[in-house]
PDB file of C-alpha atoms and ligand atoms in Angstrom:
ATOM      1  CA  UNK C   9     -35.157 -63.651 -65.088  1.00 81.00           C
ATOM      2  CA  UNK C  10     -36.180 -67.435 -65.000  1.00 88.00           C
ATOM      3  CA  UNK C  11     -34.601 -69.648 -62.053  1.00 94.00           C
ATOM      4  CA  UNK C  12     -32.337 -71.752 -63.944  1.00 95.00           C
ATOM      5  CA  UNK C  13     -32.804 -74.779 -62.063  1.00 96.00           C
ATOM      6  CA  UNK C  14     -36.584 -74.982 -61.405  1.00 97.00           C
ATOM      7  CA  UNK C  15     -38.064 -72.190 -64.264  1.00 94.00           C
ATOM      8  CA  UNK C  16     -39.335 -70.194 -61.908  1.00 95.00           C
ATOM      9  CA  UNK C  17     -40.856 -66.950 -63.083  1.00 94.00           C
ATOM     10  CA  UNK C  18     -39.091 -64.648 -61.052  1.00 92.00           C
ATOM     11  CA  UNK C  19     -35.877 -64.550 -59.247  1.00 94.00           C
ATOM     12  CA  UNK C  20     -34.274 -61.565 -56.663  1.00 94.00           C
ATOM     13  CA  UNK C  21     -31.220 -59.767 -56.877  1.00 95.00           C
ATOM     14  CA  UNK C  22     -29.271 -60.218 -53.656  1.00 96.00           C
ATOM     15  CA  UNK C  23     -25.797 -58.820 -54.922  1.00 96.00           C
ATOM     16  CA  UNK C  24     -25.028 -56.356 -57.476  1.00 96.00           C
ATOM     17  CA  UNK C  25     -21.264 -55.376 -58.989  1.00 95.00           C
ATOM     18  CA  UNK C  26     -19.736 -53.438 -61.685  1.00 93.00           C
ATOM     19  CA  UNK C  27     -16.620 -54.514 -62.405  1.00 85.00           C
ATOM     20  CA  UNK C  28     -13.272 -52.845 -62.603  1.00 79.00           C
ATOM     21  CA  UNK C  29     -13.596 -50.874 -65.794  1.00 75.00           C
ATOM     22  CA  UNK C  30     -17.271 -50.449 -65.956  1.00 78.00           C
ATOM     23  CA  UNK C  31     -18.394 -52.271 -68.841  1.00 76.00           C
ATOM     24  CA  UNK C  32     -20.155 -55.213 -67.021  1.00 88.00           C
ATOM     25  CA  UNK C  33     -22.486 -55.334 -63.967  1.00 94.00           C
ATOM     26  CA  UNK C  34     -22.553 -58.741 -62.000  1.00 95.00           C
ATOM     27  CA  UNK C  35     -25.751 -59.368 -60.246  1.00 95.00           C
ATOM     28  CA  UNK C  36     -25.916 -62.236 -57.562  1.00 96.00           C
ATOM     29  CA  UNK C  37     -29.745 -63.832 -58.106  1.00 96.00           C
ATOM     30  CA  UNK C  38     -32.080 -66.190 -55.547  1.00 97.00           C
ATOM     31  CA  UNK C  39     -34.951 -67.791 -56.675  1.00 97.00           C
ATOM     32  CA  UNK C  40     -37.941 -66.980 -54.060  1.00 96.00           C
ATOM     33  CA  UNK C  41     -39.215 -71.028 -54.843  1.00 96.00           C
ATOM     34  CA  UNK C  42     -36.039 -73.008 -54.490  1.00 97.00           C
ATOM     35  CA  UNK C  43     -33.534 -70.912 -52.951  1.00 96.00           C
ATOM     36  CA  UNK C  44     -30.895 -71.619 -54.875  1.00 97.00           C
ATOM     37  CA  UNK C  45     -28.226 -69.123 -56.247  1.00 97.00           C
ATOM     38  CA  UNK C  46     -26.954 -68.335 -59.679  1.00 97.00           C
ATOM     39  CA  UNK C  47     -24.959 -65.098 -61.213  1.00 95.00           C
ATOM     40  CA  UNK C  48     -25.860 -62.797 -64.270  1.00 94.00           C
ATOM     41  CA  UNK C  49     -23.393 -60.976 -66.432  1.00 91.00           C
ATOM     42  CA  UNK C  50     -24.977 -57.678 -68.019  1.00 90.00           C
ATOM     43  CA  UNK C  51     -22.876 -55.935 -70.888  1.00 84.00           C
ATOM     44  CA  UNK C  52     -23.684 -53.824 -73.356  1.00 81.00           C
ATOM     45  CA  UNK C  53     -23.729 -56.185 -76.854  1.00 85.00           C
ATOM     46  CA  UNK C  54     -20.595 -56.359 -79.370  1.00 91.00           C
ATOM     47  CA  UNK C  55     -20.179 -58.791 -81.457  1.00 94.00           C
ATOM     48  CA  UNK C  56     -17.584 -59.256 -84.480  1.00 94.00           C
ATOM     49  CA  UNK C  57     -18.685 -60.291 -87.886  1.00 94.00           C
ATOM     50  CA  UNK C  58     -16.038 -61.816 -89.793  1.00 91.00           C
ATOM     51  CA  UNK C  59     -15.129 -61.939 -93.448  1.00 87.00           C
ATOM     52  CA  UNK C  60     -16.210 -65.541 -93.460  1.00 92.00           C
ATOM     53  CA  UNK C  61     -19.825 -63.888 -92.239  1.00 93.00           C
ATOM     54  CA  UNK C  62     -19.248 -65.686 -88.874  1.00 93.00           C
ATOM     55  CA  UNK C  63     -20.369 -63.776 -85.667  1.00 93.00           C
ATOM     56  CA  UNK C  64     -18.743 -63.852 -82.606  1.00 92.00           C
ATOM     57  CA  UNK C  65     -18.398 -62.397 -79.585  1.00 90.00           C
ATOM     58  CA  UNK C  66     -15.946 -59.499 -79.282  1.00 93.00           C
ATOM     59  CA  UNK C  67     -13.018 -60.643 -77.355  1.00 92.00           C
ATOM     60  CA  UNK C  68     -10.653 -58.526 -75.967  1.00 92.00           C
ATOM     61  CA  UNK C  69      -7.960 -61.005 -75.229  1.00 94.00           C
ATOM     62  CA  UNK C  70      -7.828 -61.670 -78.756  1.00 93.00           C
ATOM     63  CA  UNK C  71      -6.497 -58.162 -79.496  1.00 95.00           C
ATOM     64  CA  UNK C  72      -4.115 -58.655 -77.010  1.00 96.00           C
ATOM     65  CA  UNK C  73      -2.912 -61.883 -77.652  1.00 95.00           C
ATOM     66  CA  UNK C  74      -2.855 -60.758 -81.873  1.00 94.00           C
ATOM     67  CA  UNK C  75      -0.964 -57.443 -80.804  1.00 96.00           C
ATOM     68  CA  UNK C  76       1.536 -59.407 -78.452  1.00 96.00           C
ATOM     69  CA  UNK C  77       2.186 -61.605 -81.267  1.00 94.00           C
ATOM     70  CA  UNK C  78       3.110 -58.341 -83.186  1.00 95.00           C
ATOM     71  CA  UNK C  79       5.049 -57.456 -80.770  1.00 96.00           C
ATOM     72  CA  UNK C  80       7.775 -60.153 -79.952  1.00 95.00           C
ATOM     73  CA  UNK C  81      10.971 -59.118 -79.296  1.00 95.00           C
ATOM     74  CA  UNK C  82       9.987 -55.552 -79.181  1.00 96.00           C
ATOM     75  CA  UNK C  83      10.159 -53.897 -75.805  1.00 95.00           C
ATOM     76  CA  UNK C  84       6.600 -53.285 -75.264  1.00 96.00           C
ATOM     77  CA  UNK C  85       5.247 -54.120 -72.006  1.00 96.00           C
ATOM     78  CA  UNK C  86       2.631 -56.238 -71.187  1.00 95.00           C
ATOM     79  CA  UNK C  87       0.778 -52.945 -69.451  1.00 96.00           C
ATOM     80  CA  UNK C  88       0.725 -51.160 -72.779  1.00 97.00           C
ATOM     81  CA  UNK C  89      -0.570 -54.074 -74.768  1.00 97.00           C
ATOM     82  CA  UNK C  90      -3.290 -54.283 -72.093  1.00 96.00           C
ATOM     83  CA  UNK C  91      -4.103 -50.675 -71.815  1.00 96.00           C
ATOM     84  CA  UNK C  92      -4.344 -50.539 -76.337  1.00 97.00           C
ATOM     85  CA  UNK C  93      -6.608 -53.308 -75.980  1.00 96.00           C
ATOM     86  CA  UNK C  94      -8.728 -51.357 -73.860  1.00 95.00           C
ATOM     87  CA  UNK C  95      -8.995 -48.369 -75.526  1.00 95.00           C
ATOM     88  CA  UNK C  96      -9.498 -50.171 -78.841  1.00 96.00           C
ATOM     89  CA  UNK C  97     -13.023 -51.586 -77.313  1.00 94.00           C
ATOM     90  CA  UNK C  98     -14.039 -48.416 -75.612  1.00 92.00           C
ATOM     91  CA  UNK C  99     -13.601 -46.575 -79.436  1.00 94.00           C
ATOM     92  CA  UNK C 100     -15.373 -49.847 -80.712  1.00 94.00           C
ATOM     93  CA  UNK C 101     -18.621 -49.232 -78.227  1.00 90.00           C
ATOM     94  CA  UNK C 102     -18.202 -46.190 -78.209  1.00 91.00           C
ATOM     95  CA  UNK C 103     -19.345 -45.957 -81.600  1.00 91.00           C
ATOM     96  CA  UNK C 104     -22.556 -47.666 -80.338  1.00 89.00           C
ATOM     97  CA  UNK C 105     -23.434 -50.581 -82.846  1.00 91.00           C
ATOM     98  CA  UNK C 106     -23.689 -53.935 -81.845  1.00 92.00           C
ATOM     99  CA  UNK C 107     -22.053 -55.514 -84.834  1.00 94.00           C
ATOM    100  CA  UNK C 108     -18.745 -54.504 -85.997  1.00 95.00           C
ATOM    101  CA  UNK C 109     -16.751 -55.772 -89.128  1.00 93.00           C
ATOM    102  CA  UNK C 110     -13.716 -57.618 -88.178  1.00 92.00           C
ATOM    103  CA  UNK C 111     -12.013 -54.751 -90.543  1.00 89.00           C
ATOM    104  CA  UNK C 112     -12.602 -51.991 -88.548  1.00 92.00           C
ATOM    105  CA  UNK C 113     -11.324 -53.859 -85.839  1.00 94.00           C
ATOM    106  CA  UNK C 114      -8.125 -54.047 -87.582  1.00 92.00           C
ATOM    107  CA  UNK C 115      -8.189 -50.326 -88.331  1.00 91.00           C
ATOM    108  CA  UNK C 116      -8.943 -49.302 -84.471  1.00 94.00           C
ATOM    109  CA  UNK C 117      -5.924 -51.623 -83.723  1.00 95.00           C
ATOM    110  CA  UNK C 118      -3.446 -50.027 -86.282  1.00 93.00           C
ATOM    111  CA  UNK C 119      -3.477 -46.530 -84.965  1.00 92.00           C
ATOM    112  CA  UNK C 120      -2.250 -46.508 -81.472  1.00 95.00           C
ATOM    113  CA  UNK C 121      -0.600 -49.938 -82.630  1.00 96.00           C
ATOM    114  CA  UNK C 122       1.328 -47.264 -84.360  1.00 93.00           C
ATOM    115  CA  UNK C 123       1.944 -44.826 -81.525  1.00 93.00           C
ATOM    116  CA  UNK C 124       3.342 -48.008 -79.268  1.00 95.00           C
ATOM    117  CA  UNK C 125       5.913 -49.057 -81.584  1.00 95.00           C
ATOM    118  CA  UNK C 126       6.512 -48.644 -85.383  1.00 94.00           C
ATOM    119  CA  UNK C 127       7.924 -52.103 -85.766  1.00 94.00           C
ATOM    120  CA  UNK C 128       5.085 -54.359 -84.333  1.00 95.00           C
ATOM    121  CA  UNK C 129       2.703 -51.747 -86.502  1.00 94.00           C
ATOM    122  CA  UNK C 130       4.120 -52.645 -89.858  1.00 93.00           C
ATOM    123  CA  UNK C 131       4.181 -56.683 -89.007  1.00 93.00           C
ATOM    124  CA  UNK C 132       0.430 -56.056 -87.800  1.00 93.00           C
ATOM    125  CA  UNK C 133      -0.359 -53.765 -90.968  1.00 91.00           C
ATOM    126  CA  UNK C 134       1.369 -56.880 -93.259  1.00 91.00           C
ATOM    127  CA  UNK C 135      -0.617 -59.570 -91.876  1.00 86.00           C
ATOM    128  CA  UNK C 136      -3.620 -57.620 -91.514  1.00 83.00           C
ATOM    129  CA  UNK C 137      -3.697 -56.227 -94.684  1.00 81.00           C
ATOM    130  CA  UNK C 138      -2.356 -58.979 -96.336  1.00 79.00           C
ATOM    131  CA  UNK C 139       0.886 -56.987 -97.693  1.00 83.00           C
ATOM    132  CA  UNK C 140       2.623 -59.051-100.538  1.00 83.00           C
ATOM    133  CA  UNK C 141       5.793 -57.638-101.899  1.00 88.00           C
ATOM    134  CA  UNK C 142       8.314 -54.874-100.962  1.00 89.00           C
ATOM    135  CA  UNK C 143       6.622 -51.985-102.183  1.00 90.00           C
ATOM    136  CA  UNK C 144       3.721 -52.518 -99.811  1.00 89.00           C
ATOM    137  CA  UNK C 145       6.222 -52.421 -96.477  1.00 88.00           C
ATOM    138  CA  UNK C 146       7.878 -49.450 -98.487  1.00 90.00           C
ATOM    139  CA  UNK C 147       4.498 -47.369 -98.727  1.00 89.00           C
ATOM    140  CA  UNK C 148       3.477 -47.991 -95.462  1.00 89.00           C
ATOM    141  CA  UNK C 149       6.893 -46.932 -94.034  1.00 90.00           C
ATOM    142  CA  UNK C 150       6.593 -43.779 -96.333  1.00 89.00           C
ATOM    143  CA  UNK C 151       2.921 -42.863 -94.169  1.00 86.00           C
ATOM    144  CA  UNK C 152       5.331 -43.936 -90.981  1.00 88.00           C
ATOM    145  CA  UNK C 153       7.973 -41.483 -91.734  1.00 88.00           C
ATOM    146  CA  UNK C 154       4.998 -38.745 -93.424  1.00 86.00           C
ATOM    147  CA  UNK C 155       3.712 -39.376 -90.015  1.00 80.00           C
ATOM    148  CA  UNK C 156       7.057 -38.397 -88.014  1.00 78.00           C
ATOM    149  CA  UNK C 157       7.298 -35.540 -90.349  1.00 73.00           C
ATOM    150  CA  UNK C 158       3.920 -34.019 -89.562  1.00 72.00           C
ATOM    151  CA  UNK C 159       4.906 -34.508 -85.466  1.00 66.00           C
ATOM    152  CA  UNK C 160       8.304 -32.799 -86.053  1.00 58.00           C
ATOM    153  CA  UNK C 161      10.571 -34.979 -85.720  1.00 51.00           C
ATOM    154  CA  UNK C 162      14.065 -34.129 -86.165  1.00 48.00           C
ATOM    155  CA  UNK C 163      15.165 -34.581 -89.780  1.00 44.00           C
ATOM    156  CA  UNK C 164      17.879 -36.002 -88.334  1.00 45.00           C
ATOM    157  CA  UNK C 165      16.325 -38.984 -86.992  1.00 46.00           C
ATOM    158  CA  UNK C 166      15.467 -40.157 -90.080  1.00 43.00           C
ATOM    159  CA  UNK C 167      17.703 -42.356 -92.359  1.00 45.00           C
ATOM    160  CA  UNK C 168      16.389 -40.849 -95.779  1.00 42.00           C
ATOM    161  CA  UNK C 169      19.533 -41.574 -97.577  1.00 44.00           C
ATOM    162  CA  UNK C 170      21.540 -39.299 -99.101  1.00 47.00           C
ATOM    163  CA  UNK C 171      22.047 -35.689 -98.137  1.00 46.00           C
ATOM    164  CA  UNK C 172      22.272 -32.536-100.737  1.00 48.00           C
ATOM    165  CA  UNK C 173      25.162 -29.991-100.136  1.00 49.00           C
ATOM    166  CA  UNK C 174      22.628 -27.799 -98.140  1.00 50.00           C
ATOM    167  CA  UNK C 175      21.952 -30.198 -95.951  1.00 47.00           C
ATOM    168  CA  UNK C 176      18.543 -31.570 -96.936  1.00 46.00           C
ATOM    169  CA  UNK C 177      17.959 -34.936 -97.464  1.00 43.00           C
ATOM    170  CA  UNK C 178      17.518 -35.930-101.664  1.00 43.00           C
ATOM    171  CA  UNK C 179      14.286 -37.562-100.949  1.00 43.00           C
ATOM    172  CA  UNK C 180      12.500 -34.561-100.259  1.00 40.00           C
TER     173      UNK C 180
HETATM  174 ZN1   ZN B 224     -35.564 -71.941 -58.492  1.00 69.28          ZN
END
């Protein structure tokens, strides 16, 4: 690695870190001709392309700051938001590319978006995927409750309107 300040050839590590989660080492550098000191950041590469074709680098604090925006009002803590947003970019490099589409970013949002709270999921879902009447809230609150069905949930937890004399609900 070049000495930023005078070009030299060759520089030594004097310091070397890997920080809290294990996706970046810090290395502390000297260059043998001028002494001086300067830090590199090694990661493993992700970038986002966007629909626009623009790439940029991933950012995790933009998934948190899009899924706190999904989440106002709700009570979601600021822990869960953080810990989502992690495990969105460990699924994201895990996968291994260095490019990923901006839309499967969305989709490795949505699901545990989805197990964190139902409500911020469907205002993430209708901005994300651009929902523009009723019946799009209404099918994706049909996977929601297909979803709660599958977990078995308690019939009874769900509002599915009216009831048939044996007890199960119409909609069904
Ligand atoms: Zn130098």
């Amino acid at each position: 690695m070049h000495c930023p300040f005078c070009r030299h050839k060759d520089s030594r590590v004097i310091d070397s870190r890997v920080n809290e989660d294990g996706s970046a080492i810090r290395r502390r550098r000297q260059c043998p001709e001028c002494d001086r000191r300067f830090t590199t950041i090694e990661s493993a590469s992700l970038s986002v392309v966007k629909r626009s074709g623009v790439i940029e680098p991933f950012s995790r604090e933009k998934i948190v700051s899009g899924v706190r925006k999904a989440c106002q009002g709700r009570p979601v803590p600021d822990d869960a938001i953080a810990l989502l947003a992690q495990g969105v970019e460990e699924s994201l490099r895990a996968t291994g590319s260095a490019e990923i589409d901006s839309h499967e970013v969305g989709l490795a949002i949505l699901g545990p978006l989805r197990e964190l709270d139902e409500i911020a999921y469907l205002r993430f879902a209708s901005v994300y995927q651009a929902f523009d009447s009723l019946e799009d809230f209404e099918a994706a609150i049909n996977v929601l409750r297909a979803g709660r069905l599958e977990n078995g949930a308690d019939l009874d937890d769900l509002d599915l309107g009216p009831v048939d004399e044996d007890g199960s609900p119409t909609l069904l």
